[in-house]
Amino acid sequence: MTFLQELETCRGQVEEALAGYFQADVPQKYLLDAMRYSLLAGGKRVRAVLVLKFCEAAGGKADAAMPLACAVEMLHTYSLIHDDLPCMDNDDLRRGKPTNHKVYGEMTATLAGDSLQAAAFETILSADLPGEVRAECALTLAQAVGPLGMCGGQQLDKEGESQTFSLEQVAYMNGLKTGCLLRAACEMGVLAAGLPKDSPQAGAARAYADAIGLAFQIRDDMLNVTSTAQTMGKPVGNDAVLRKSTYVSLLGLEGCRERVTRLTAQAQEAIDPVFAHPAFLQELAGYLSERQM
């Protein structure tokens, strides 16, 4: 099986698992429909794939980690719904479709995001894994998305629309906003395999995640300049309009390309001596560095 075939197989398994959630026939079904609308709207499923593949690389079974992969996708989807709200980025398009609040209204969209966040932790804590593993995974995800993680990064990002940030400040902000959730996904995969948080495999997973997380955001900033809304499935060019400090504004496109190449190599090297079969994850790092959407 080629890398791309394996990636699509893994994504398909994630999609199938996600489709099984939030189908109850209850009076508040409109809320469940809003949750499913965004959860099943597509996307790269990178975070879910990282959970599953790091679990396999650490000697575990992907099936056991699937609830964790779904939980990470629920959490990520919640953040996208809230990011698109008028009080945040006020976007009309996400993944080529109208944003949640454009379809279901601001109130239901807000509650859909809230509910997906709660469901993510319910899903982890209900997984068929040892209790200590469930607790460690829930703690890992909670720390990744709180004020010292993703939400804190979003706060700094919005403040940055009226400020000039240094390269170090942009890196710190994006490390929280984007990197923390990617790191949690990689680390949760290792934990699901039964290895402790202080194991060499968990350390290598964090190093890999830190490198691809930074490369991922740099690539995102590049695509905001070079791509189109049709290709991306969301607005582009808004960073320049808002005069935000980005990697492109600070490094230029060529500087960004060089840094993405260097970070991708760092990610690949971080896992090479620790995991017996790192090839898929190494190819994934390269694939993400060249993504077009």
mmCIF file of C-alpha atoms in Angstrom:
data_model
loop_
_atom_site.group_PDB
_atom_site.id
_atom_site.type_symbol
_atom_site.label_atom_id
_atom_site.label_comp_id
_atom_site.label_asym_id
_atom_site.label_seq_id
_atom_site.Cartn_x
_atom_site.Cartn_y
_atom_site.Cartn_z
ATOM 1 C CA MET A 1 0.000 0.000 0.000
ATOM 2 C CA THR A 2 1.381 3.416 -0.939
ATOM 3 C CA PHE A 3 1.529 6.307 1.495
ATOM 4 C CA LEU A 4 -1.432 8.059 -0.138
ATOM 5 C CA GLN A 5 -3.508 4.875 -0.131
ATOM 6 C CA GLU A 6 -2.748 4.330 3.541
ATOM 7 C CA LEU A 7 -3.598 7.941 4.313
ATOM 8 C CA GLU A 8 -6.940 7.751 2.496
ATOM 9 C CA THR A 9 -7.768 4.444 4.183
ATOM 10 C CA CYS A 10 -7.078 5.983 7.584
ATOM 11 C CA ARG A 11 -9.136 9.075 6.766
ATOM 12 C CA GLY A 12 -11.998 6.881 5.598
ATOM 13 C CA GLN A 13 -11.970 4.974 8.875
ATOM 14 C CA VAL A 14 -12.105 8.247 10.795
ATOM 15 C CA GLU A 15 -15.012 9.526 8.677
ATOM 16 C CA GLU A 16 -16.937 6.305 9.253
ATOM 17 C CA ALA A 17 -16.409 6.506 13.000
ATOM 18 C CA LEU A 18 -17.400 10.181 13.196
ATOM 19 C CA ALA A 19 -20.602 9.509 11.238
ATOM 20 C CA GLY A 20 -21.821 7.350 14.120
ATOM 21 C CA TYR A 21 -22.017 10.232 16.589
ATOM 22 C CA PHE A 22 -24.893 12.616 17.446
ATOM 23 C CA GLN A 23 -27.738 10.745 15.763
ATOM 24 C CA ALA A 24 -30.186 10.601 18.673
ATOM 25 C CA ASP A 25 -33.828 11.397 17.873
ATOM 26 C CA VAL A 26 -34.407 13.983 20.612
ATOM 27 C CA PRO A 27 -36.350 17.278 20.790
ATOM 28 C CA GLN A 28 -33.067 19.229 20.503
ATOM 29 C CA LYS A 29 -32.137 17.412 17.275
ATOM 30 C CA TYR A 30 -31.543 20.757 15.539
ATOM 31 C CA LEU A 31 -28.497 21.201 17.777
ATOM 32 C CA LEU A 32 -27.236 17.709 16.963
ATOM 33 C CA ASP A 33 -27.723 18.441 13.263
ATOM 34 C CA ALA A 34 -25.608 21.585 13.614
ATOM 35 C CA MET A 35 -22.873 19.592 15.342
ATOM 36 C CA ARG A 36 -22.877 16.945 12.604
ATOM 37 C CA TYR A 37 -22.948 19.582 9.861
ATOM 38 C CA SER A 38 -19.525 20.896 10.796
ATOM 39 C CA LEU A 39 -18.080 17.639 12.143
ATOM 40 C CA LEU A 40 -18.794 15.819 8.871
ATOM 41 C CA ALA A 41 -17.955 18.707 6.540
ATOM 42 C CA GLY A 42 -14.688 17.096 5.483
ATOM 43 C CA GLY A 43 -11.212 18.371 6.136
ATOM 44 C CA LYS A 44 -7.786 16.798 6.211
ATOM 45 C CA ARG A 45 -8.327 14.865 9.475
ATOM 46 C CA VAL A 46 -4.626 15.359 10.178
ATOM 47 C CA ARG A 47 -5.034 15.341 13.945
ATOM 48 C CA ALA A 48 -7.074 12.142 13.965
ATOM 49 C CA VAL A 49 -4.581 10.435 11.651
ATOM 50 C CA LEU A 50 -1.750 11.442 13.978
ATOM 51 C CA VAL A 51 -3.512 9.857 16.951
ATOM 52 C CA LEU A 52 -4.019 6.568 15.115
ATOM 53 C CA LYS A 53 -0.612 6.362 13.479
ATOM 54 C CA PHE A 54 1.364 7.288 16.585
ATOM 55 C CA CYS A 55 -0.576 4.622 18.463
ATOM 56 C CA GLU A 56 0.432 2.070 15.821
ATOM 57 C CA ALA A 57 4.030 3.291 15.741
ATOM 58 C CA ALA A 58 4.216 2.874 19.520
ATOM 59 C CA GLY A 59 3.017 -0.725 19.283
ATOM 60 C CA GLY A 60 -0.693 -0.221 19.937
ATOM 61 C CA LYS A 61 -3.861 -0.977 17.972
ATOM 62 C CA ALA A 62 -5.473 1.848 15.990
ATOM 63 C CA ASP A 63 -8.965 0.567 16.830
ATOM 64 C CA ALA A 64 -8.366 1.238 20.517
ATOM 65 C CA ALA A 65 -7.306 4.802 19.754
ATOM 66 C CA MET A 66 -10.217 5.617 17.421
ATOM 67 C CA PRO A 67 -12.370 7.263 20.157
ATOM 68 C CA LEU A 68 -9.418 9.515 20.962
ATOM 69 C CA ALA A 69 -9.006 10.391 17.286
ATOM 70 C CA CYS A 70 -12.706 11.265 17.063
ATOM 71 C CA ALA A 71 -12.469 13.333 20.233
ATOM 72 C CA VAL A 72 -9.633 15.395 18.785
ATOM 73 C CA GLU A 73 -11.705 16.016 15.641
ATOM 74 C CA MET A 74 -14.686 17.094 17.762
ATOM 75 C CA LEU A 75 -12.470 19.508 19.661
ATOM 76 C CA HIS A 76 -10.938 20.880 16.475
ATOM 77 C CA THR A 77 -14.377 21.300 14.880
ATOM 78 C CA TYR A 78 -15.635 23.211 17.908
ATOM 79 C CA SER A 79 -12.742 25.631 17.534
ATOM 80 C CA LEU A 80 -13.504 26.188 13.838
ATOM 81 C CA ILE A 81 -17.193 26.885 14.495
ATOM 82 C CA HIS A 82 -16.285 29.484 17.100
ATOM 83 C CA ASP A 83 -13.473 30.968 14.987
ATOM 84 C CA ASP A 84 -15.976 31.654 12.203
ATOM 85 C CA LEU A 85 -18.490 33.512 14.414
ATOM 86 C CA PRO A 86 -19.069 37.252 13.841
ATOM 87 C CA CYS A 87 -17.361 38.054 17.155
ATOM 88 C CA MET A 88 -14.208 36.275 15.938
ATOM 89 C CA ASP A 89 -13.273 36.081 12.238
ATOM 90 C CA ASN A 90 -16.794 36.595 10.864
ATOM 91 C CA ASP A 91 -16.280 34.142 7.997
ATOM 92 C CA ASP A 92 -18.997 32.955 5.630
ATOM 93 C CA LEU A 93 -17.174 29.948 4.177
ATOM 94 C CA ARG A 94 -15.472 26.922 5.727
ATOM 95 C CA ARG A 95 -14.308 23.868 3.772
ATOM 96 C CA GLY A 96 -16.185 25.140 0.746
ATOM 97 C CA LYS A 97 -19.531 25.306 2.574
ATOM 98 C CA PRO A 98 -21.417 28.056 4.428
ATOM 99 C CA THR A 99 -20.139 28.372 7.981
ATOM 100 C CA ASN A 100 -22.197 26.919 10.798
ATOM 101 C CA HIS A 101 -23.701 30.188 11.975
ATOM 102 C CA LYS A 102 -24.752 31.038 8.408
ATOM 103 C CA VAL A 103 -26.809 27.843 8.279
ATOM 104 C CA TYR A 104 -28.014 27.420 11.865
ATOM 105 C CA GLY A 105 -27.732 30.924 13.338
ATOM 106 C CA GLU A 106 -25.284 32.331 15.854
ATOM 107 C CA MET A 107 -27.003 30.943 18.928
ATOM 108 C CA THR A 108 -27.131 27.349 17.707
ATOM 109 C CA ALA A 109 -23.624 27.570 16.250
ATOM 110 C CA THR A 110 -22.284 28.719 19.624
ATOM 111 C CA LEU A 111 -24.051 25.848 21.383
ATOM 112 C CA ALA A 112 -22.867 23.381 18.727
ATOM 113 C CA GLY A 113 -19.276 24.367 19.453
ATOM 114 C CA ASP A 114 -19.839 24.169 23.208
ATOM 115 C CA SER A 115 -21.450 20.749 22.846
ATOM 116 C CA LEU A 116 -18.661 19.381 20.661
ATOM 117 C CA GLN A 117 -16.096 20.451 23.236
ATOM 118 C CA ALA A 118 -18.006 18.615 25.975
ATOM 119 C CA ALA A 119 -18.524 15.590 23.721
ATOM 120 C CA ALA A 120 -14.786 15.373 23.053
ATOM 121 C CA PHE A 121 -14.031 14.765 26.710
ATOM 122 C CA GLU A 122 -17.033 12.469 27.135
ATOM 123 C CA THR A 123 -15.729 10.408 24.218
ATOM 124 C CA ILE A 124 -12.253 10.108 25.740
ATOM 125 C CA LEU A 125 -13.568 9.230 29.179
ATOM 126 C CA SER A 126 -15.908 6.588 27.707
ATOM 127 C CA ALA A 127 -13.227 4.898 25.583
ATOM 128 C CA ASP A 128 -12.417 1.219 26.104
ATOM 129 C CA LEU A 129 -8.994 1.949 27.551
ATOM 130 C CA PRO A 130 -7.525 1.634 31.060
ATOM 131 C CA GLY A 131 -8.780 4.324 33.404
ATOM 132 C CA GLU A 132 -5.359 5.880 33.899
ATOM 133 C CA VAL A 133 -4.891 6.175 30.129
ATOM 134 C CA ARG A 134 -8.289 7.843 29.704
ATOM 135 C CA ALA A 135 -7.519 10.300 32.492
ATOM 136 C CA GLU A 136 -4.060 11.147 31.096
ATOM 137 C CA CYS A 137 -5.468 11.681 27.605
ATOM 138 C CA ALA A 138 -8.268 13.914 28.898
ATOM 139 C CA LEU A 139 -5.750 15.975 30.881
ATOM 140 C CA THR A 140 -3.439 16.220 27.857
ATOM 141 C CA LEU A 141 -6.237 17.502 25.631
ATOM 142 C CA ALA A 142 -7.603 19.906 28.263
ATOM 143 C CA GLN A 143 -4.185 21.485 28.750
ATOM 144 C CA ALA A 144 -3.744 21.798 24.984
ATOM 145 C CA VAL A 145 -6.934 23.771 24.410
ATOM 146 C CA GLY A 146 -7.230 26.009 27.454
ATOM 147 C CA PRO A 147 -5.810 29.471 28.196
ATOM 148 C CA LEU A 148 -2.232 28.151 28.015
ATOM 149 C CA GLY A 149 -3.019 26.405 24.735
ATOM 150 C CA MET A 150 -5.335 26.888 21.773
ATOM 151 C CA CYS A 151 -7.700 29.431 23.360
ATOM 152 C CA GLY A 152 -4.795 31.510 24.617
ATOM 153 C CA GLY A 153 -3.334 31.479 21.119
ATOM 154 C CA GLN A 154 -6.625 32.648 19.643
ATOM 155 C CA GLN A 155 -6.721 35.515 22.132
ATOM 156 C CA LEU A 156 -3.248 36.630 21.069
ATOM 157 C CA ASP A 157 -4.147 36.205 17.404
ATOM 158 C CA LYS A 158 -7.136 38.541 17.702
ATOM 159 C CA GLU A 159 -5.092 41.063 19.681
ATOM 160 C CA GLY A 160 -2.466 40.874 16.957
ATOM 161 C CA GLU A 161 -4.838 42.355 14.388
ATOM 162 C CA SER A 162 -4.084 45.779 15.827
ATOM 163 C CA GLN A 163 -0.434 45.221 16.756
ATOM 164 C CA THR A 164 2.900 44.490 15.146
ATOM 165 C CA PHE A 165 4.358 41.222 16.404
ATOM 166 C CA SER A 166 7.957 40.062 16.266
ATOM 167 C CA LEU A 167 8.867 36.675 14.785
ATOM 168 C CA GLU A 168 9.237 35.284 18.310
ATOM 169 C CA GLN A 169 5.763 36.545 19.275
ATOM 170 C CA VAL A 170 4.191 35.060 16.149
ATOM 171 C CA ALA A 171 5.910 31.727 16.841
ATOM 172 C CA TYR A 172 4.674 31.736 20.446
ATOM 173 C CA MET A 173 1.107 32.597 19.400
ATOM 174 C CA ASN A 174 0.978 29.900 16.729
ATOM 175 C CA GLY A 175 2.598 27.372 19.012
ATOM 176 C CA LEU A 176 -0.447 27.799 21.233
ATOM 177 C CA LYS A 177 -3.135 28.256 18.589
ATOM 178 C CA THR A 178 -2.093 25.472 16.204
ATOM 179 C CA GLY A 179 0.785 23.540 17.728
ATOM 180 C CA CYS A 180 -0.731 22.540 21.059
ATOM 181 C CA LEU A 181 -3.579 20.506 19.571
ATOM 182 C CA LEU A 182 -1.256 18.751 17.114
ATOM 183 C CA ARG A 183 1.078 17.922 19.985
ATOM 184 C CA ALA A 184 -1.813 16.545 22.039
ATOM 185 C CA ALA A 185 -2.903 14.347 19.131
ATOM 186 C CA CYS A 186 0.568 12.821 18.749
ATOM 187 C CA GLU A 187 1.018 12.357 22.473
ATOM 188 C CA MET A 188 -2.435 10.790 22.945
ATOM 189 C CA GLY A 189 -1.592 8.211 20.291
ATOM 190 C CA VAL A 190 1.451 7.100 22.276
ATOM 191 C CA LEU A 191 -0.543 7.071 25.510
ATOM 192 C CA ALA A 192 -3.237 4.924 23.871
ATOM 193 C CA ALA A 193 -0.535 2.342 23.103
ATOM 194 C CA GLY A 194 0.079 2.025 26.839
ATOM 195 C CA LEU A 195 3.338 3.960 27.030
ATOM 196 C CA PRO A 196 3.857 6.607 29.728
ATOM 197 C CA LYS A 197 4.076 10.342 29.176
ATOM 198 C CA ASP A 198 7.789 10.322 30.040
ATOM 199 C CA SER A 199 8.695 7.542 27.591
ATOM 200 C CA PRO A 200 11.180 8.184 24.756
ATOM 201 C CA GLN A 201 8.350 7.599 22.288
ATOM 202 C CA ALA A 202 6.174 10.290 23.883
ATOM 203 C CA GLY A 203 9.106 12.709 23.864
ATOM 204 C CA ALA A 204 9.794 12.001 20.196
ATOM 205 C CA ALA A 205 6.096 12.448 19.397
ATOM 206 C CA ARG A 206 6.125 15.881 21.039
ATOM 207 C CA ALA A 207 9.266 16.923 19.157
ATOM 208 C CA TYR A 208 7.739 15.754 15.877
ATOM 209 C CA ALA A 209 4.508 17.618 16.635
ATOM 210 C CA ASP A 210 6.284 20.850 17.547
ATOM 211 C CA ALA A 211 8.150 20.817 14.235
ATOM 212 C CA ILE A 212 5.205 19.934 11.983
ATOM 213 C CA GLY A 213 2.949 22.310 13.917
ATOM 214 C CA LEU A 214 5.189 25.250 13.157
ATOM 215 C CA ALA A 215 5.669 24.115 9.552
ATOM 216 C CA PHE A 216 1.901 23.686 9.212
ATOM 217 C CA GLN A 217 1.206 27.257 10.317
ATOM 218 C CA ILE A 218 3.926 28.711 8.111
ATOM 219 C CA ARG A 219 2.458 26.818 5.169
ATOM 220 C CA ASP A 220 -0.996 28.139 6.115
ATOM 221 C CA ASP A 221 0.314 31.714 6.061
ATOM 222 C CA MET A 222 1.869 31.077 2.646
ATOM 223 C CA LEU A 223 -1.384 29.698 1.241
ATOM 224 C CA ASN A 224 -3.254 32.729 2.572
ATOM 225 C CA VAL A 225 -1.142 34.728 0.119
ATOM 226 C CA THR A 226 -0.681 32.353 -2.809
ATOM 227 C CA SER A 227 -3.871 30.276 -2.958
ATOM 228 C CA THR A 228 -7.517 31.030 -3.803
ATOM 229 C CA ALA A 229 -10.743 30.806 -1.819
ATOM 230 C CA GLN A 230 -11.964 28.144 -4.249
ATOM 231 C CA THR A 231 -8.948 25.932 -3.562
ATOM 232 C CA MET A 232 -8.840 26.555 0.180
ATOM 233 C CA GLY A 233 -12.587 26.396 0.773
ATOM 234 C CA LYS A 234 -12.347 29.508 2.960
ATOM 235 C CA PRO A 235 -11.422 33.177 2.535
ATOM 236 C CA VAL A 236 -7.814 34.031 1.665
ATOM 237 C CA GLY A 237 -5.885 37.301 1.676
ATOM 238 C CA ASN A 238 -7.477 38.448 4.921
ATOM 239 C CA ASP A 239 -4.164 38.495 6.802
ATOM 240 C CA ALA A 240 -2.858 41.278 4.546
ATOM 241 C CA VAL A 241 -6.144 43.191 4.762
ATOM 242 C CA LEU A 242 -5.971 43.092 8.559
ATOM 243 C CA ARG A 243 -2.241 43.906 8.465
ATOM 244 C CA LYS A 244 -1.529 40.960 10.734
ATOM 245 C CA SER A 245 2.024 39.935 11.486
ATOM 246 C CA THR A 246 2.521 36.549 9.802
ATOM 247 C CA TYR A 247 5.459 34.412 8.793
ATOM 248 C CA VAL A 248 5.089 35.707 5.237
ATOM 249 C CA SER A 249 5.153 39.356 6.300
ATOM 250 C CA LEU A 250 8.179 38.709 8.520
ATOM 251 C CA LEU A 251 10.184 36.196 6.468
ATOM 252 C CA GLY A 252 8.919 36.524 2.904
ATOM 253 C CA LEU A 253 7.748 33.557 0.839
ATOM 254 C CA GLU A 254 11.243 32.211 0.152
ATOM 255 C CA GLY A 255 12.207 32.454 3.803
ATOM 256 C CA CYS A 256 9.013 30.594 4.671
ATOM 257 C CA ARG A 257 9.799 27.813 2.183
ATOM 258 C CA GLU A 258 13.258 27.363 3.646
ATOM 259 C CA ARG A 259 11.933 27.201 7.187
ATOM 260 C CA VAL A 260 9.205 24.676 6.289
ATOM 261 C CA THR A 261 11.842 22.446 4.669
ATOM 262 C CA ARG A 262 14.069 22.647 7.731
ATOM 263 C CA LEU A 263 11.238 21.969 10.188
ATOM 264 C CA THR A 264 9.988 19.017 8.161
ATOM 265 C CA ALA A 265 13.440 17.451 8.296
ATOM 266 C CA GLN A 266 13.544 18.035 12.062
ATOM 267 C CA ALA A 267 10.211 16.241 12.474
ATOM 268 C CA GLN A 268 11.354 13.292 10.401
ATOM 269 C CA GLU A 269 14.621 13.012 12.306
ATOM 270 C CA ALA A 270 12.921 13.247 15.717
ATOM 271 C CA ILE A 271 11.072 9.952 15.321
ATOM 272 C CA ASP A 272 13.617 8.017 13.262
ATOM 273 C CA PRO A 273 15.700 6.497 16.098
ATOM 274 C CA VAL A 274 12.779 5.879 18.472
ATOM 275 C CA PHE A 275 10.051 4.110 16.478
ATOM 276 C CA ALA A 276 10.575 0.828 14.662
ATOM 277 C CA HIS A 277 8.376 1.821 11.730
ATOM 278 C CA PRO A 278 8.416 5.628 11.325
ATOM 279 C CA ALA A 279 8.052 5.733 7.519
ATOM 280 C CA PHE A 280 4.378 6.725 7.320
ATOM 281 C CA LEU A 281 4.747 9.545 9.831
ATOM 282 C CA GLN A 282 7.879 10.775 8.077
ATOM 283 C CA GLU A 283 6.084 10.800 4.731
ATOM 284 C CA LEU A 284 3.130 12.560 6.354
ATOM 285 C CA ALA A 285 5.412 15.386 7.482
ATOM 286 C CA GLY A 286 6.640 15.817 3.917
ATOM 287 C CA TYR A 287 3.111 15.635 2.531
ATOM 288 C CA LEU A 288 1.891 18.370 4.874
ATOM 289 C CA SER A 289 4.816 20.614 3.968
ATOM 290 C CA GLU A 290 3.659 20.644 0.346
ATOM 291 C CA ARG A 291 -0.111 20.787 0.845
ATOM 292 C CA GLN A 292 -2.138 23.067 -1.393
ATOM 293 C CA MET A 293 -5.131 23.541 0.902
#
